[in-house]
GROMACS .gro file of C-alpha atoms in nm:
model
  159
    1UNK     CA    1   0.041  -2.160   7.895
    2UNK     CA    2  -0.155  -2.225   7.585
    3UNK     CA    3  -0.141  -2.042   7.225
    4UNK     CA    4  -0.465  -1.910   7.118
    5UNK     CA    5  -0.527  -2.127   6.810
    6UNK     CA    6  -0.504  -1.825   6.577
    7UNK     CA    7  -0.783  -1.579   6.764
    8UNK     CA    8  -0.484  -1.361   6.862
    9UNK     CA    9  -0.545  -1.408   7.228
   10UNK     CA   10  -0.265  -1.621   7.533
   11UNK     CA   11  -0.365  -1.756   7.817
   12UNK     CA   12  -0.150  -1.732   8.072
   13UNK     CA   13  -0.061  -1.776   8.467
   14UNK     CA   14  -0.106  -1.422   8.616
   15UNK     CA   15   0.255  -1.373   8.731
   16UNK     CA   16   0.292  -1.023   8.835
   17UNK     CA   17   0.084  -0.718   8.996
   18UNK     CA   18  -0.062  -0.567   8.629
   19UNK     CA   19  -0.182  -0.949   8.545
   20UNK     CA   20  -0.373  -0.974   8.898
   21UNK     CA   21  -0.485  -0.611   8.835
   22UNK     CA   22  -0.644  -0.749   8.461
   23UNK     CA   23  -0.830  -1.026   8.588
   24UNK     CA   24  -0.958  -0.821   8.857
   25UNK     CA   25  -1.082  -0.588   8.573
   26UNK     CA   26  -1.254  -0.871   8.388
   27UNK     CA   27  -1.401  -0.991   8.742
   28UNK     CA   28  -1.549  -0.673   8.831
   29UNK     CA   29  -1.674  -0.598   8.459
   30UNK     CA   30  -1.862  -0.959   8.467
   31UNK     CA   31  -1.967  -1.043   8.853
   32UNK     CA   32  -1.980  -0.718   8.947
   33UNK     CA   33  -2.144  -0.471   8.678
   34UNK     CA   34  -2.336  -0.721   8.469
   35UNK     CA   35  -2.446  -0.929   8.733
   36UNK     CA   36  -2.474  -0.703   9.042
   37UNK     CA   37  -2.275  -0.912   9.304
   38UNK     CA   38  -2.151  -0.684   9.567
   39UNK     CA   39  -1.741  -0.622   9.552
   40UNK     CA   40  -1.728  -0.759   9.948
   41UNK     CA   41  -1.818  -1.051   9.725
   42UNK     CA   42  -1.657  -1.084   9.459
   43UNK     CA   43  -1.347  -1.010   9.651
   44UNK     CA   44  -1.334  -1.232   9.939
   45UNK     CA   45  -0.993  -1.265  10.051
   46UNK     CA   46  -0.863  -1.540   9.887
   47UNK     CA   47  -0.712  -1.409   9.592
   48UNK     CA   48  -0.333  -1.411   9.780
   49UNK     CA   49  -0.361  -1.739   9.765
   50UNK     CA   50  -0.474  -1.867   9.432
   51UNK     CA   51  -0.366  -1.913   9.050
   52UNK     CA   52  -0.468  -1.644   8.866
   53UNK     CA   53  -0.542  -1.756   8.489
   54UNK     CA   54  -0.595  -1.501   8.227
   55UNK     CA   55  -0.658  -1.479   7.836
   56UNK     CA   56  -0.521  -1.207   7.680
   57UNK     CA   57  -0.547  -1.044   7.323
   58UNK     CA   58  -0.216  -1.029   7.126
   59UNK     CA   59  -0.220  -0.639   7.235
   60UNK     CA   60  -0.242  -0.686   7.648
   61UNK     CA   61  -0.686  -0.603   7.646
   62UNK     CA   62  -0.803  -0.895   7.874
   63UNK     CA   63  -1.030  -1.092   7.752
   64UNK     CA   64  -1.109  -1.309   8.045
   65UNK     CA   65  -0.974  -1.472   8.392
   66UNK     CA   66  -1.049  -1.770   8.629
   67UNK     CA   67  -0.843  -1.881   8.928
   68UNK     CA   68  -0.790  -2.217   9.090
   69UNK     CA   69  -0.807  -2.277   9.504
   70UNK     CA   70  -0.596  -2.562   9.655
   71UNK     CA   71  -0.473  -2.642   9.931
   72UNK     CA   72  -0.648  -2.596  10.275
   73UNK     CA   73  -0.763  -2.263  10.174
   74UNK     CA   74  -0.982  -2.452   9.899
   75UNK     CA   75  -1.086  -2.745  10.186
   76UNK     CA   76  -1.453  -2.567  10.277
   77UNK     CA   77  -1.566  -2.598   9.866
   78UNK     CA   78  -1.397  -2.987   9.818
   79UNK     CA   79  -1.540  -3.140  10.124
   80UNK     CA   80  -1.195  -3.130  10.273
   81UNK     CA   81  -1.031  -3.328  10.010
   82UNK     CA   82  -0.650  -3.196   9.942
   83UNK     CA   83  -0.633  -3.363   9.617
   84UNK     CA   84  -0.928  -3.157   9.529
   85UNK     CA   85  -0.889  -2.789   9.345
   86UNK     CA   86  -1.157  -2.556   9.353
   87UNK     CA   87  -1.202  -2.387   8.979
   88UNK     CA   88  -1.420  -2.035   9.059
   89UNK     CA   89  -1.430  -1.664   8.962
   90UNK     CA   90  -1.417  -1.802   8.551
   91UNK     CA   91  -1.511  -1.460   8.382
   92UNK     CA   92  -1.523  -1.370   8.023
   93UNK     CA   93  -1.575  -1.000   7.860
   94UNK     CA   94  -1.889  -0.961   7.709
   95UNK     CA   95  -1.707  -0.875   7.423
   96UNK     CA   96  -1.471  -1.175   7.406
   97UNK     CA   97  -1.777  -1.452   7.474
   98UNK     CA   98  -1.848  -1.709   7.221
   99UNK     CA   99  -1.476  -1.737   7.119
  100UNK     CA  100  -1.370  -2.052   7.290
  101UNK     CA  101  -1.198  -1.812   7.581
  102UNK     CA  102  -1.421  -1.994   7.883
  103UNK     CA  103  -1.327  -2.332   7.785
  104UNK     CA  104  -0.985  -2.301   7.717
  105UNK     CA  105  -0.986  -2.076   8.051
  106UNK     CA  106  -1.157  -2.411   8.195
  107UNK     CA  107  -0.813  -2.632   8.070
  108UNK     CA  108  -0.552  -2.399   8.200
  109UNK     CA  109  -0.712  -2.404   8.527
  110UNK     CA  110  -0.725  -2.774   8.499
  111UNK     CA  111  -0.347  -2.757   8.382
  112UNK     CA  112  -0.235  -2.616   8.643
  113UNK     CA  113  -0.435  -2.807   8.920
  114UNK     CA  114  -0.220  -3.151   8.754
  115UNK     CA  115   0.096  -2.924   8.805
  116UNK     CA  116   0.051  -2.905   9.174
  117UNK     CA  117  -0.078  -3.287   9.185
  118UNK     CA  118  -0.468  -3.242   9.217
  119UNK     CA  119  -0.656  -3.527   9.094
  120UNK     CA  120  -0.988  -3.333   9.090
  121UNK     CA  121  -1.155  -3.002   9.004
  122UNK     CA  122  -1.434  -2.898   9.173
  123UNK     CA  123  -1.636  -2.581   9.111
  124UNK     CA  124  -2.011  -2.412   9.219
  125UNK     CA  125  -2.127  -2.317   8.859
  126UNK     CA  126  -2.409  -2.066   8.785
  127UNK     CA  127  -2.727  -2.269   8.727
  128UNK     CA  128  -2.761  -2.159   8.366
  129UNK     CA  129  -2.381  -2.241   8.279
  130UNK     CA  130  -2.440  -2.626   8.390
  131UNK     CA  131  -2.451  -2.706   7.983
  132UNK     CA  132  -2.109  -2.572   7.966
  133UNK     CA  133  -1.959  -2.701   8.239
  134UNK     CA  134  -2.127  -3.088   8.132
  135UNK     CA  135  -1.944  -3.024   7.752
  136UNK     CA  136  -1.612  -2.991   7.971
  137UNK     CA  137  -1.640  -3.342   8.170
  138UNK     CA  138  -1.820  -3.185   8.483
  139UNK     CA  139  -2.070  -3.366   8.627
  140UNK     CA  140  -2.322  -3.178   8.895
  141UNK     CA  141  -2.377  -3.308   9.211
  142UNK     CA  142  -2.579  -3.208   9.516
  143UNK     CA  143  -2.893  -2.967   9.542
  144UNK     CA  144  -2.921  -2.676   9.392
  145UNK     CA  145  -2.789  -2.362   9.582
  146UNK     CA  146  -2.814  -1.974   9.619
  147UNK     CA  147  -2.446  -1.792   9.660
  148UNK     CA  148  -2.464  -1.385   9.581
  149UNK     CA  149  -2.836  -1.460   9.511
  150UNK     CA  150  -2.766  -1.656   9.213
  151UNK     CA  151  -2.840  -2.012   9.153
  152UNK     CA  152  -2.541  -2.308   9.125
  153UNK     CA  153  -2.486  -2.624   9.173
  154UNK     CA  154  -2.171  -2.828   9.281
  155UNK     CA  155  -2.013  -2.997   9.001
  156UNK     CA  156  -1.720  -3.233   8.978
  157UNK     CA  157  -1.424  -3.369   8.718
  158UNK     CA  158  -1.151  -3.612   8.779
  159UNK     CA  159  -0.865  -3.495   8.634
   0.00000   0.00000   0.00000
């Protein structure tokens, strides 16, 4: 999808099983080890379904993942809007954070939401991530929320 601007890392549309199987790693490294969310969670059954991004070092170690919902399986986080996508699971190795991976993560998500025709992202971002999110274009909207214990709030970008 997009060349990593000289950090020796892709990032890519997970296209086959040992893609899906790397951003899994990265998601259960991040959401499920650092942060303690349970894997009934984390994995909740509508992977199938989604775009699978995923950043990867010039040697195949994954450095991170996110995945983008559309579609009616996406309609319960975008208020029912089909022109809406649904942005979620963005995870980053500890290792690989500070390096640009989330936000470029972020636009290949978004890339791939215009692809399809979406004319929105929408996404339920950590509480203490809303800085990062607000760099991006995102704007928050609606109270403040727990999901896996964790604060977030709803948070919105045309596209």
């Amino acid at each position: 999808m997009s060349a990593g601007g000289g950090l020796g890392r892709v990032i890519r549309v997970a296209t086959d099983a040992a893609d899906i199987e790397a951003c899994f790693a990265v998601r259960k490294e991040v959401f499920v080890v650092e942060q303690g969310v349970s894997e009934e969670l984390e994995y909740d059954g509508r992977d199938g379904d989604a775009v699978q991004v995923l950043a990867v070092r010039d040697d195949g170690v994954p450095l991170g993942t996110a995945r983008l919902l559309y579609g009616p399986g996406a309609a319960d986080r975008t208020g029912g809007d089909l022109r809406v996508g649904s942005l979620g699971r963005l995870a980053v190795a500890a290792a690989a954070r500070g390096l640009g991976i989330g936000a470029a993560l972020v636009r290949a998500v978004e890339d791939a939401a215009r692809e399809r025709g979406l004319t929105a992202m929408d996404l339920h971002a950590q509480s203490y991530a809303l800085g990062f999110y607000e760099r991006l274009g995102y704007e928050a909207y609606g109270p403040e929320f727990l999901d896996a214990g964790m604060k977030h709030r709803a948070m919105r970008r045309a596209l």
